[in-house]
């Protein structure tokens, strides 16, 4: 390839940090630029996740191509076409940020191919605009655990200290897909003052606990009333899985990953009991699942 972009999976929200907290995970999509083509021509090959499920490789519909074209337009540059080979390891539509990897890759390719000098801040803002929320693309580009806020005043973010290597993220991925757009439309337009205060305290505590390494406070800090109570109804086992997993020894906290249906548990020690509780719960609800034991790359 002329150029390769390697982009990690991400788990957004971490419970209470809806649209704000996000964590990079050691599972990657790799996008190889094989050749530049004449303007308007795109060829996309997909290897791995998504192969054969639908026409993901339909070039104009491909997420990387879409964000590449949108980025070229936003930068006001004319860009050549691309021949891309996508090696996808991140399961699709499971709340693990696979679409964020496509956004990040498309924007980076546009910047590189056009030779347009852009700061990291500008590129990040463009990525957030294309994705609609910051909590996947920001940790996808920067790695680690990041708190980010996006609004009229642009993007503000802060990367938190790297967790210790023995802190693992156990991610259970059920064999059902949940579309982020639908999972967002399942949320209420307004929430009670009480629920807002509930989340505010927990999200602040979660970020503070992460910053000073008080991992014993994660579980409490990850509790959420803004989105999980609604989204846990969207996939089999969702309403019981978090309580089950929370009580497993070694589990430091559990949440729906992004908009679901994957579930992420942070754990120390042996991850197998945590994984068993997660996949066992899915199984009891009639869904097969697989699990990954990951760490948080820098
Ligand atoms: N914060 C976003 C949401 C993440 O929960 O809808 C989507 O992956």
Short mmCIF file of C-alpha atoms and ligand atoms in Angstrom, two decimals:
data_model
loop_
_atom_site.label_atom_id
_atom_site.label_comp_id
_atom_site.label_asym_id
_atom_site.label_seq_id
_atom_site.Cartn_x
_atom_site.Cartn_y
_atom_site.Cartn_z
CA UNK A 1 0.00 0.00 0.00
CA UNK A 2 0.97 3.64 -0.52
CA UNK A 3 -0.41 4.50 2.88
CA UNK A 4 -2.08 2.69 5.81
CA UNK A 5 -4.34 3.98 8.56
CA UNK A 6 -4.73 1.77 11.65
CA UNK A 7 -7.66 2.87 13.81
CA UNK A 8 -8.77 1.33 17.14
CA UNK A 9 -12.21 0.33 18.34
CA UNK A 10 -13.67 2.61 20.98
CA UNK A 11 -16.20 2.25 23.75
CA UNK A 12 -18.19 5.45 24.17
CA UNK A 13 -20.08 6.69 27.26
CA UNK A 14 -18.67 4.27 29.90
CA UNK A 15 -22.09 4.49 31.54
CA UNK A 16 -22.65 7.92 33.05
CA UNK A 17 -20.47 9.83 30.55
CA UNK A 18 -23.03 9.96 27.74
CA UNK A 19 -21.56 11.62 24.63
CA UNK A 20 -18.52 12.66 26.68
CA UNK A 21 -16.35 9.75 27.89
CA UNK A 22 -14.70 7.31 25.51
CA UNK A 23 -11.98 4.69 25.65
CA UNK A 24 -9.79 3.26 22.91
CA UNK A 25 -9.59 -0.53 22.73
CA UNK A 26 -6.87 -2.80 21.36
CA UNK A 27 -8.88 -4.07 18.39
CA UNK A 28 -8.19 -2.41 15.04
CA UNK A 29 -9.44 -1.75 11.55
CA UNK A 30 -6.65 -1.16 9.03
CA UNK A 31 -7.32 0.81 5.87
CA UNK A 32 -4.75 0.41 3.10
CA UNK A 33 -4.58 2.94 0.29
CA UNK A 34 -3.51 0.76 -2.64
CA UNK A 35 -3.58 3.32 -5.42
CA UNK A 36 -4.82 6.78 -6.29
CA UNK A 37 -7.48 6.71 -9.04
CA UNK A 38 -8.90 9.44 -11.29
CA UNK A 39 -11.22 11.87 -9.48
CA UNK A 40 -14.64 10.34 -8.78
CA UNK A 41 -13.49 6.71 -9.10
CA UNK A 42 -13.52 4.48 -6.05
CA UNK A 43 -12.73 0.82 -5.56
CA UNK A 44 -13.19 -0.70 -2.11
CA UNK A 45 -12.29 -4.22 -0.98
CA UNK A 46 -13.42 -5.35 2.45
CA UNK A 47 -11.72 -8.19 4.31
CA UNK A 48 -13.03 -9.43 7.68
CA UNK A 49 -16.03 -8.02 9.53
CA UNK A 50 -18.87 -6.98 7.27
CA UNK A 51 -17.78 -9.15 4.39
CA UNK A 52 -20.82 -10.66 2.78
CA UNK A 53 -23.31 -9.19 5.25
CA UNK A 54 -24.34 -6.45 2.88
CA UNK A 55 -22.74 -4.45 0.14
CA UNK A 56 -20.32 -2.71 2.44
CA UNK A 57 -17.80 -2.63 -0.32
CA UNK A 58 -20.17 -0.66 -2.59
CA UNK A 59 -17.65 2.05 -3.04
CA UNK A 60 -19.74 5.21 -2.78
CA UNK A 61 -21.58 3.84 0.27
CA UNK A 62 -18.41 2.90 2.12
CA UNK A 63 -17.90 4.89 5.32
CA UNK A 64 -14.29 5.76 4.56
CA UNK A 65 -15.15 7.01 1.07
CA UNK A 66 -18.07 9.04 2.40
CA UNK A 67 -15.97 10.77 5.03
CA UNK A 68 -13.08 11.22 2.57
CA UNK A 69 -15.43 13.01 0.15
CA UNK A 70 -17.00 15.08 2.93
CA UNK A 71 -13.55 16.03 4.23
CA UNK A 72 -12.32 17.04 0.74
CA UNK A 73 -15.38 19.23 0.41
CA UNK A 74 -14.93 20.76 3.87
CA UNK A 75 -11.27 21.51 3.11
CA UNK A 76 -12.24 22.99 -0.25
CA UNK A 77 -9.91 20.71 -2.21
CA UNK A 78 -10.40 18.46 -5.23
CA UNK A 79 -9.18 14.98 -4.42
CA UNK A 80 -8.37 11.94 -6.54
CA UNK A 81 -10.34 8.71 -6.34
CA UNK A 82 -9.06 5.84 -4.17
CA UNK A 83 -8.50 2.13 -4.28
CA UNK A 84 -8.91 1.02 -0.68
CA UNK A 85 -8.43 -2.32 1.00
CA UNK A 86 -10.17 -2.41 4.41
CA UNK A 87 -9.11 -5.05 6.92
CA UNK A 88 -11.99 -4.91 9.41
CA UNK A 89 -11.56 -6.58 12.79
CA UNK A 90 -14.16 -4.49 14.65
CA UNK A 91 -17.67 -5.95 14.62
CA UNK A 92 -20.19 -3.67 12.86
CA UNK A 93 -23.16 -1.94 14.49
CA UNK A 94 -22.30 -3.32 17.92
CA UNK A 95 -21.35 -0.12 19.74
CA UNK A 96 -17.60 -0.51 19.24
CA UNK A 97 -16.93 2.54 17.11
CA UNK A 98 -16.40 0.87 13.74
CA UNK A 99 -17.99 3.85 11.99
CA UNK A 100 -15.66 6.20 13.88
CA UNK A 101 -12.67 4.34 12.43
CA UNK A 102 -14.05 5.02 8.95
CA UNK A 103 -14.54 8.71 9.73
CA UNK A 104 -11.03 9.04 11.17
CA UNK A 105 -9.47 7.20 8.21
CA UNK A 106 -11.43 9.19 5.61
CA UNK A 107 -10.41 12.54 7.10
CA UNK A 108 -6.74 11.53 7.53
CA UNK A 109 -6.59 10.24 3.95
CA UNK A 110 -8.13 13.47 2.62
CA UNK A 111 -5.58 15.56 4.53
CA UNK A 112 -2.68 13.39 3.39
CA UNK A 113 -3.67 12.99 -0.24
CA UNK A 114 -4.53 16.67 -0.71
CA UNK A 115 -1.32 17.75 1.03
CA UNK A 116 -3.46 20.24 2.96
CA UNK A 117 -1.73 21.30 6.15
CA UNK A 118 -4.27 21.06 8.95
CA UNK A 119 -3.71 21.04 12.70
CA UNK A 120 -4.75 18.03 14.77
CA UNK A 121 -7.42 20.24 16.34
CA UNK A 122 -8.94 21.11 12.96
CA UNK A 123 -8.92 17.49 11.86
CA UNK A 124 -10.53 16.38 15.12
CA UNK A 125 -13.29 18.99 14.82
CA UNK A 126 -14.03 17.87 11.31
CA UNK A 127 -14.18 14.24 12.45
CA UNK A 128 -16.58 15.12 15.27
CA UNK A 129 -18.80 17.09 12.88
CA UNK A 130 -18.97 14.13 10.50
CA UNK A 131 -19.67 11.63 13.28
CA UNK A 132 -22.11 13.82 15.22
CA UNK A 133 -20.71 13.13 18.69
CA UNK A 134 -17.12 13.24 19.98
CA UNK A 135 -16.80 10.24 22.28
CA UNK A 136 -15.71 7.70 19.63
CA UNK A 137 -13.62 9.70 17.14
CA UNK A 138 -11.56 11.56 19.76
CA UNK A 139 -10.25 8.46 21.60
CA UNK A 140 -9.99 6.71 18.22
CA UNK A 141 -7.50 9.34 17.06
CA UNK A 142 -5.76 10.02 20.37
CA UNK A 143 -5.89 6.61 22.10
CA UNK A 144 -6.42 6.22 25.85
CA UNK A 145 -9.44 7.43 27.78
CA UNK A 146 -10.70 10.86 26.81
CA UNK A 147 -13.36 13.26 28.07
CA UNK A 148 -14.64 15.45 25.27
CA UNK A 149 -17.36 18.06 24.84
CA UNK A 150 -18.57 19.45 21.55
CA UNK A 151 -20.88 22.39 20.94
CA UNK A 152 -21.13 25.95 19.65
CA UNK A 153 -17.72 26.76 21.05
CA UNK A 154 -16.07 23.89 19.24
CA UNK A 155 -14.37 20.89 20.76
CA UNK A 156 -12.76 20.72 24.19
CA UNK A 157 -11.14 17.54 25.35
CA UNK A 158 -8.80 16.11 27.92
CA UNK A 159 -7.01 12.80 27.82
CA UNK A 160 -6.98 11.05 31.20
CA UNK A 161 -3.97 9.17 32.59
CA UNK A 162 -3.32 5.80 31.01
CA UNK A 163 -4.84 2.95 33.07
CA UNK A 164 -2.48 0.27 34.43
CA UNK A 165 -1.69 -2.57 32.01
CA UNK A 166 -3.48 -5.10 34.20
CA UNK A 167 -6.79 -3.29 33.82
CA UNK A 168 -8.63 -5.20 31.11
CA UNK A 169 -11.70 -4.40 29.10
CA UNK A 170 -13.83 -7.49 28.61
CA UNK A 171 -16.23 -6.85 25.75
CA UNK A 172 -19.10 -9.21 24.98
CA UNK A 173 -20.50 -8.84 21.48
CA UNK A 174 -23.90 -10.48 20.88
CA UNK A 175 -25.02 -11.68 17.46
CA UNK A 176 -27.53 -8.87 17.04
CA UNK A 177 -27.01 -5.45 15.53
CA UNK A 178 -28.25 -2.14 16.93
CA UNK A 179 -28.14 0.90 14.72
CA UNK A 180 -26.80 4.01 16.52
CA UNK A 181 -29.46 6.24 14.97
CA UNK A 182 -32.25 4.00 16.31
CA UNK A 183 -30.56 3.71 19.69
CA UNK A 184 -30.43 7.52 19.89
CA UNK A 185 -34.05 7.89 18.90
CA UNK A 186 -35.02 5.51 21.75
CA UNK A 187 -33.89 8.20 24.21
CA UNK A 188 -36.32 10.67 25.78
CA UNK A 189 -36.33 14.31 24.62
CA UNK A 190 -36.20 15.53 28.21
CA UNK A 191 -35.03 14.00 31.48
CA UNK A 192 -35.92 14.77 35.08
CA UNK A 193 -33.77 17.10 37.15
CA UNK A 194 -33.20 14.19 39.52
CA UNK A 195 -31.79 11.95 36.77
CA UNK A 196 -29.61 14.77 35.45
CA UNK A 197 -28.15 15.30 38.93
CA UNK A 198 -27.69 11.54 39.35
CA UNK A 199 -25.55 11.37 36.20
CA UNK A 200 -23.71 14.62 36.81
CA UNK A 201 -22.30 13.38 40.11
CA UNK A 202 -21.39 9.97 38.75
CA UNK A 203 -19.74 11.24 35.56
CA UNK A 204 -17.69 13.75 37.55
CA UNK A 205 -16.70 11.04 40.02
CA UNK A 206 -15.84 8.65 37.18
CA UNK A 207 -13.46 11.13 35.52
CA UNK A 208 -11.94 12.09 38.88
CA UNK A 209 -11.53 8.44 39.95
CA UNK A 210 -9.87 7.62 36.63
CA UNK A 211 -7.52 10.58 36.99
CA UNK A 212 -6.21 9.57 40.39
CA UNK A 213 -6.36 5.80 39.89
CA UNK A 214 -9.22 5.10 42.31
CA UNK A 215 -10.50 2.19 40.26
CA UNK A 216 -12.57 0.98 43.22
CA UNK A 217 -14.93 3.91 42.46
CA UNK A 218 -15.47 3.08 38.79
CA UNK A 219 -18.48 0.85 39.28
CA UNK A 220 -20.39 3.50 41.22
CA UNK A 221 -19.23 6.22 38.83
CA UNK A 222 -20.40 4.31 35.76
CA UNK A 223 -24.03 4.11 36.92
CA UNK A 224 -26.34 5.86 34.52
CA UNK A 225 -29.93 7.00 34.21
CA UNK A 226 -29.77 8.98 30.96
CA UNK A 227 -29.50 6.30 28.30
CA UNK A 228 -28.92 2.76 29.58
CA UNK A 229 -32.39 2.27 31.10
CA UNK A 230 -33.87 2.92 27.62
CA UNK A 231 -31.28 1.12 25.55
CA UNK A 232 -31.12 -2.01 27.67
CA UNK A 233 -34.60 -2.82 26.29
CA UNK A 234 -33.25 -2.84 22.72
CA UNK A 235 -31.34 -6.13 22.91
CA UNK A 236 -31.94 -9.54 24.52
CA UNK A 237 -30.61 -9.78 28.07
CA UNK A 238 -29.94 -6.04 28.23
CA UNK A 239 -32.09 -5.49 31.30
CA UNK A 240 -30.28 -8.00 33.51
CA UNK A 241 -26.76 -8.33 32.17
CA UNK A 242 -25.17 -5.35 33.92
CA UNK A 243 -26.40 -6.29 37.40
CA UNK A 244 -25.22 -9.86 36.85
CA UNK A 245 -21.74 -8.88 35.70
CA UNK A 246 -21.24 -6.18 38.34
CA UNK A 247 -21.33 -8.76 41.11
CA UNK A 248 -18.61 -10.98 39.61
CA UNK A 249 -15.33 -10.82 41.61
CA UNK A 250 -12.73 -8.73 39.79
CA UNK A 251 -15.30 -6.66 37.88
CA UNK A 252 -14.58 -2.95 38.38
CA UNK A 253 -17.50 -1.56 36.40
CA UNK A 254 -19.83 -2.42 33.56
CA UNK A 255 -21.71 -0.48 30.90
CA UNK A 256 -23.38 -0.77 27.53
CA UNK A 257 -20.63 -0.05 25.02
CA UNK A 258 -21.61 3.04 23.01
CA UNK A 259 -25.18 2.65 21.89
CA UNK A 260 -25.01 -1.15 22.33
CA UNK A 261 -25.61 -4.00 22.08
CA UNK A 262 -22.07 -4.91 23.18
CA UNK A 263 -21.38 -4.73 26.89
CA UNK A 264 -18.03 -3.66 28.31
CA UNK A 265 -16.73 -4.63 31.75
CA UNK A 266 -13.52 -3.28 33.22
CA UNK A 267 -11.75 -5.97 35.18
CA UNK A 268 -8.59 -6.84 37.06
CA UNK A 269 -7.42 -10.35 37.73
CA UNK A 270 -8.94 -13.19 35.76
CA UNK A 271 -11.31 -11.96 33.06
CA UNK A 272 -12.81 -15.40 32.42
CA UNK A 273 -15.53 -15.24 35.10
CA UNK A 274 -16.60 -11.83 33.82
CA UNK A 275 -16.69 -13.07 30.23
CA UNK A 276 -18.62 -16.17 31.32
CA UNK A 277 -21.24 -14.08 33.13
CA UNK A 278 -21.68 -11.85 30.07
CA UNK A 279 -21.84 -14.52 27.39
CA UNK A 280 -23.87 -16.80 29.69
CA UNK A 281 -26.50 -14.10 30.14
CA UNK A 282 -26.74 -13.53 26.41
CA UNK A 283 -27.03 -17.28 25.89
CA UNK A 284 -29.87 -17.53 28.44
CA UNK A 285 -31.69 -14.90 26.40
CA UNK A 286 -31.28 -16.84 23.20
CA UNK A 287 -28.39 -14.93 21.62
CA UNK A 288 -24.96 -16.19 20.77
CA UNK A 289 -22.11 -13.88 21.59
CA UNK A 290 -18.35 -13.74 21.42
CA UNK A 291 -16.02 -11.90 23.74
CA UNK A 292 -12.75 -10.02 23.49
CA UNK A 293 -10.30 -9.34 26.30
CA UNK A 294 -8.68 -6.02 25.38
CA UNK A 295 -6.56 -3.30 26.84
CA UNK A 296 -6.61 0.43 26.35
CA UNK A 297 -3.87 1.47 23.90
CA UNK A 298 -2.08 4.82 24.40
N1 LIG B 1 -22.45 8.62 22.68
C1 LIG B 1 -22.97 7.93 21.52
C2 LIG B 1 -24.32 7.35 21.89
C3 LIG B 1 -22.03 6.84 21.15
O1 LIG B 1 -24.42 6.81 23.00
O2 LIG B 1 -25.26 7.45 21.12
C4 LIG B 1 -22.49 6.02 19.98
O3 LIG B 1 -21.50 5.02 19.72
#
